[in-house]
């Protein structure tokens, strides 16, 4: 018999999940060298709450999971903006696929990544992350492939510090990320992880419209306060 998570460990929704990340990240509040990068789509409402509470910049890190063709829920890797691609060797050992099938998945997800980049960011300038403190936020992690691709995409720009902050993730994923970044914040680390949505009462899909609305609100707030997505001394 599978036990449901208790109300003490269940996350009500993505908004509340974001609020639970504020306190452990409060040392980064009001700093012009800090930028939060949300992983769309589900990471955006989480990151919006954190960026608003900390009064720091918010932008997007576009990533796409590469799902196994026969089992799309299993990540065989991920891609991120800037041509970053990583593979999940454990998944590929269990679910080996031929080159043509793999390339087809990469092509499809690359097209979707480009669509989202244009839809969400439009003609905004490319991210400038050199010497910045970058906080990557998603609504939760399973294998961590997408977040690892995001980390690699950020690292090539030589940031001062990379922080990963997520509401829920399995221990093995958290430990793998701790060896790749400066800090990992994860308030809920279950002993077992069926899925991210299992730990939420409301895990409805985040729409493109919600992403666009929240990002425009964040960018309007930054413009009104004199902040930009460029480094303070750029």
Short mmCIF file of C-alpha atoms in Angstrom, two decimals:
data_model
loop_
_atom_site.label_atom_id
_atom_site.label_comp_id
_atom_site.label_asym_id
_atom_site.label_seq_id
_atom_site.Cartn_x
_atom_site.Cartn_y
_atom_site.Cartn_z
CA UNK A 1 0.00 0.00 0.00
CA UNK A 2 1.39 3.40 -1.00
CA UNK A 3 1.07 6.06 1.67
CA UNK A 4 0.13 9.61 0.69
CA UNK A 5 2.40 12.41 1.90
CA UNK A 6 1.30 14.13 5.09
CA UNK A 7 -0.15 17.64 5.06
CA UNK A 8 3.01 18.79 6.84
CA UNK A 9 5.17 17.83 3.85
CA UNK A 10 2.73 18.52 1.01
CA UNK A 11 3.19 21.75 -0.95
CA UNK A 12 -0.18 23.50 -1.50
CA UNK A 13 0.80 25.01 -4.87
CA UNK A 14 3.72 26.64 -6.69
CA UNK A 15 3.10 30.05 -5.12
CA UNK A 16 3.42 28.66 -1.61
CA UNK A 17 6.39 26.54 -2.73
CA UNK A 18 8.15 29.74 -3.76
CA UNK A 19 7.39 31.40 -0.44
CA UNK A 20 9.03 28.50 1.37
CA UNK A 21 12.27 29.24 -0.49
CA UNK A 22 12.41 32.89 0.57
CA UNK A 23 13.82 32.46 4.07
CA UNK A 24 16.76 30.19 3.13
CA UNK A 25 17.60 32.61 0.29
CA UNK A 26 17.10 35.84 2.22
CA UNK A 27 20.83 36.53 2.42
CA UNK A 28 20.64 37.34 -1.31
CA UNK A 29 17.91 40.01 -0.89
CA UNK A 30 18.29 43.51 -2.34
CA UNK A 31 21.56 42.69 -4.09
CA UNK A 32 22.13 44.14 -7.58
CA UNK A 33 24.55 41.32 -8.45
CA UNK A 34 21.89 38.64 -7.90
CA UNK A 35 19.65 37.32 -10.67
CA UNK A 36 17.09 34.53 -10.39
CA UNK A 37 16.61 32.35 -13.47
CA UNK A 38 13.38 30.39 -13.61
CA UNK A 39 13.07 27.15 -15.56
CA UNK A 40 9.79 27.42 -17.55
CA UNK A 41 7.16 26.65 -17.26
CA UNK A 42 6.53 25.34 -13.76
CA UNK A 43 9.51 27.10 -12.22
CA UNK A 44 8.23 30.56 -13.13
CA UNK A 45 5.50 31.01 -10.48
CA UNK A 46 7.90 29.62 -7.87
CA UNK A 47 10.70 31.95 -8.91
CA UNK A 48 8.38 34.96 -9.21
CA UNK A 49 7.49 34.72 -5.51
CA UNK A 50 11.15 34.51 -4.53
CA UNK A 51 12.33 37.35 -6.77
CA UNK A 52 9.51 39.62 -5.58
CA UNK A 53 10.17 38.89 -1.90
CA UNK A 54 13.95 39.32 -2.26
CA UNK A 55 13.67 42.35 -4.56
CA UNK A 56 16.12 40.93 -7.11
CA UNK A 57 16.09 40.51 -10.89
CA UNK A 58 14.19 37.69 -12.57
CA UNK A 59 14.73 36.13 -15.99
CA UNK A 60 14.44 32.74 -17.67
CA UNK A 61 16.72 29.81 -18.37
CA UNK A 62 15.17 27.80 -21.17
CA UNK A 63 15.64 24.04 -20.87
CA UNK A 64 13.90 21.02 -22.34
CA UNK A 65 13.91 17.45 -21.10
CA UNK A 66 14.82 14.78 -23.66
CA UNK A 67 12.32 12.02 -22.94
CA UNK A 68 12.83 8.39 -23.95
CA UNK A 69 10.56 7.89 -27.02
CA UNK A 70 8.83 4.84 -25.55
CA UNK A 71 8.67 6.31 -22.04
CA UNK A 72 8.64 10.15 -22.33
CA UNK A 73 8.44 10.56 -18.56
CA UNK A 74 11.99 9.19 -18.26
CA UNK A 75 14.67 11.78 -19.03
CA UNK A 76 17.51 10.51 -21.20
CA UNK A 77 19.02 13.98 -21.07
CA UNK A 78 18.21 17.65 -21.53
CA UNK A 79 19.07 20.67 -23.64
CA UNK A 80 19.39 24.34 -22.66
CA UNK A 81 19.77 27.70 -24.34
CA UNK A 82 23.18 28.18 -25.91
CA UNK A 83 23.41 24.71 -27.45
CA UNK A 84 23.95 22.89 -24.14
CA UNK A 85 23.15 19.16 -24.20
CA UNK A 86 23.67 16.61 -21.44
CA UNK A 87 22.83 12.91 -21.30
CA UNK A 88 21.50 10.69 -18.53
CA UNK A 89 23.66 7.60 -18.92
CA UNK A 90 21.66 5.58 -16.36
CA UNK A 91 18.43 6.06 -18.31
CA UNK A 92 20.09 5.27 -21.64
CA UNK A 93 21.47 2.01 -20.23
CA UNK A 94 17.97 0.95 -19.20
CA UNK A 95 16.27 2.35 -22.32
CA UNK A 96 18.80 2.25 -25.18
CA UNK A 97 17.63 3.97 -28.36
CA UNK A 98 19.04 4.26 -31.86
CA UNK A 99 20.71 7.43 -33.17
CA UNK A 100 17.84 8.35 -35.51
CA UNK A 101 15.28 8.21 -32.71
CA UNK A 102 17.55 10.18 -30.40
CA UNK A 103 18.17 12.87 -33.03
CA UNK A 104 14.43 13.15 -33.67
CA UNK A 105 13.77 13.87 -29.99
CA UNK A 106 16.58 16.45 -29.89
CA UNK A 107 15.24 18.17 -33.03
CA UNK A 108 11.70 18.32 -31.66
CA UNK A 109 12.75 19.67 -28.27
CA UNK A 110 15.16 22.17 -29.82
CA UNK A 111 12.29 23.54 -31.90
CA UNK A 112 10.10 23.86 -28.78
CA UNK A 113 12.92 25.53 -26.85
CA UNK A 114 13.33 28.09 -29.63
CA UNK A 115 9.57 28.69 -29.72
CA UNK A 116 9.48 29.38 -26.00
CA UNK A 117 12.56 31.58 -26.12
CA UNK A 118 10.91 33.82 -28.72
CA UNK A 119 7.48 33.73 -27.06
CA UNK A 120 8.67 34.44 -23.52
CA UNK A 121 11.66 36.74 -24.02
CA UNK A 122 10.98 38.28 -27.43
CA UNK A 123 13.67 40.80 -28.29
CA UNK A 124 15.08 41.14 -24.80
CA UNK A 125 18.90 41.10 -24.79
CA UNK A 126 20.72 37.84 -24.14
CA UNK A 127 21.54 37.09 -20.53
CA UNK A 128 24.82 38.51 -19.24
CA UNK A 129 25.83 36.40 -16.25
CA UNK A 130 29.56 37.03 -15.85
CA UNK A 131 30.43 37.77 -12.19
CA UNK A 132 26.76 37.52 -11.20
CA UNK A 133 25.22 35.42 -8.43
CA UNK A 134 22.80 33.18 -10.34
CA UNK A 135 19.95 31.40 -8.53
CA UNK A 136 18.30 28.70 -10.64
CA UNK A 137 14.74 27.81 -9.58
CA UNK A 138 12.32 25.10 -10.67
CA UNK A 139 9.18 23.66 -9.08
CA UNK A 140 10.98 20.43 -8.19
CA UNK A 141 13.47 17.90 -9.51
CA UNK A 142 13.32 14.21 -10.32
CA UNK A 143 16.42 13.03 -12.20
CA UNK A 144 17.76 16.59 -12.32
CA UNK A 145 18.70 16.39 -16.02
CA UNK A 146 17.03 19.68 -16.93
CA UNK A 147 18.56 21.51 -13.99
CA UNK A 148 21.99 20.08 -14.78
CA UNK A 149 21.68 21.41 -18.34
CA UNK A 150 20.73 24.80 -16.91
CA UNK A 151 23.77 24.73 -14.62
CA UNK A 152 26.07 23.98 -17.56
CA UNK A 153 24.51 26.78 -19.60
CA UNK A 154 25.10 29.25 -16.77
CA UNK A 155 28.62 28.06 -15.99
CA UNK A 156 29.95 28.87 -19.46
CA UNK A 157 29.29 32.56 -18.72
CA UNK A 158 31.60 32.54 -15.67
CA UNK A 159 29.18 33.64 -12.92
CA UNK A 160 30.50 34.49 -9.45
CA UNK A 161 28.25 31.88 -7.82
CA UNK A 162 25.61 29.35 -8.87
CA UNK A 163 22.79 28.45 -6.48
CA UNK A 164 20.06 25.88 -7.16
CA UNK A 165 16.82 26.32 -5.21
CA UNK A 166 13.88 23.93 -5.53
CA UNK A 167 11.00 23.03 -3.20
CA UNK A 168 11.35 19.25 -3.53
CA UNK A 169 13.86 16.74 -4.91
CA UNK A 170 15.24 13.28 -4.09
CA UNK A 171 18.44 13.02 -2.09
CA UNK A 172 20.52 11.52 -4.92
CA UNK A 173 19.64 14.44 -7.21
CA UNK A 174 20.42 17.00 -4.51
CA UNK A 175 23.78 15.36 -3.82
CA UNK A 176 24.65 15.26 -7.53
CA UNK A 177 23.92 18.97 -7.86
CA UNK A 178 25.90 19.84 -4.73
CA UNK A 179 29.00 18.61 -6.52
CA UNK A 180 28.27 20.94 -9.46
CA UNK A 181 27.20 24.24 -7.85
CA UNK A 182 28.07 26.42 -4.88
CA UNK A 183 24.84 25.86 -2.95
CA UNK A 184 21.66 23.80 -3.15
CA UNK A 185 18.49 24.82 -1.29
CA UNK A 186 15.79 22.13 -1.04
CA UNK A 187 13.42 22.22 1.96
CA UNK A 188 11.70 18.91 1.15
CA UNK A 189 13.83 15.83 0.42
CA UNK A 190 11.53 12.76 0.47
CA UNK A 191 12.85 9.30 1.28
CA UNK A 192 11.30 8.18 -1.99
CA UNK A 193 10.14 10.18 -5.01
CA UNK A 194 7.30 8.95 -7.20
CA UNK A 195 6.95 12.25 -9.06
CA UNK A 196 7.19 15.97 -8.38
CA UNK A 197 3.42 16.41 -8.63
CA UNK A 198 2.86 13.82 -5.90
CA UNK A 199 4.17 16.33 -3.35
CA UNK A 200 1.80 19.12 -4.43
CA UNK A 201 -1.90 19.47 -3.65
CA UNK A 202 -2.29 21.61 -6.77
CA UNK A 203 0.14 20.82 -9.59
CA UNK A 204 -1.89 22.08 -12.54
CA UNK A 205 0.19 22.74 -15.64
CA UNK A 206 1.56 26.27 -15.92
CA UNK A 207 0.44 27.87 -19.19
CA UNK A 208 2.40 30.00 -21.63
CA UNK A 209 0.06 32.86 -20.75
CA UNK A 210 0.88 32.60 -17.04
CA UNK A 211 4.60 32.59 -17.78
CA UNK A 212 4.30 35.68 -19.98
CA UNK A 213 2.12 37.52 -17.45
CA UNK A 214 4.41 36.85 -14.48
CA UNK A 215 7.56 37.74 -16.40
CA UNK A 216 6.06 41.00 -17.66
CA UNK A 217 5.07 41.89 -14.10
CA UNK A 218 8.59 41.17 -12.90
CA UNK A 219 10.21 43.16 -15.70
CA UNK A 220 7.86 46.11 -15.13
CA UNK A 221 8.77 46.09 -11.42
CA UNK A 222 12.46 46.06 -12.28
CA UNK A 223 12.07 48.92 -14.77
CA UNK A 224 10.16 50.98 -12.20
CA UNK A 225 12.86 50.41 -9.60
CA UNK A 226 15.71 51.12 -12.00
CA UNK A 227 16.89 47.50 -12.20
CA UNK A 228 17.71 45.84 -15.53
CA UNK A 229 18.62 42.36 -16.67
CA UNK A 230 22.13 43.61 -17.37
CA UNK A 231 24.88 43.37 -14.74
CA UNK A 232 24.95 46.53 -12.58
CA UNK A 233 28.34 47.65 -13.93
CA UNK A 234 27.79 46.59 -17.56
#
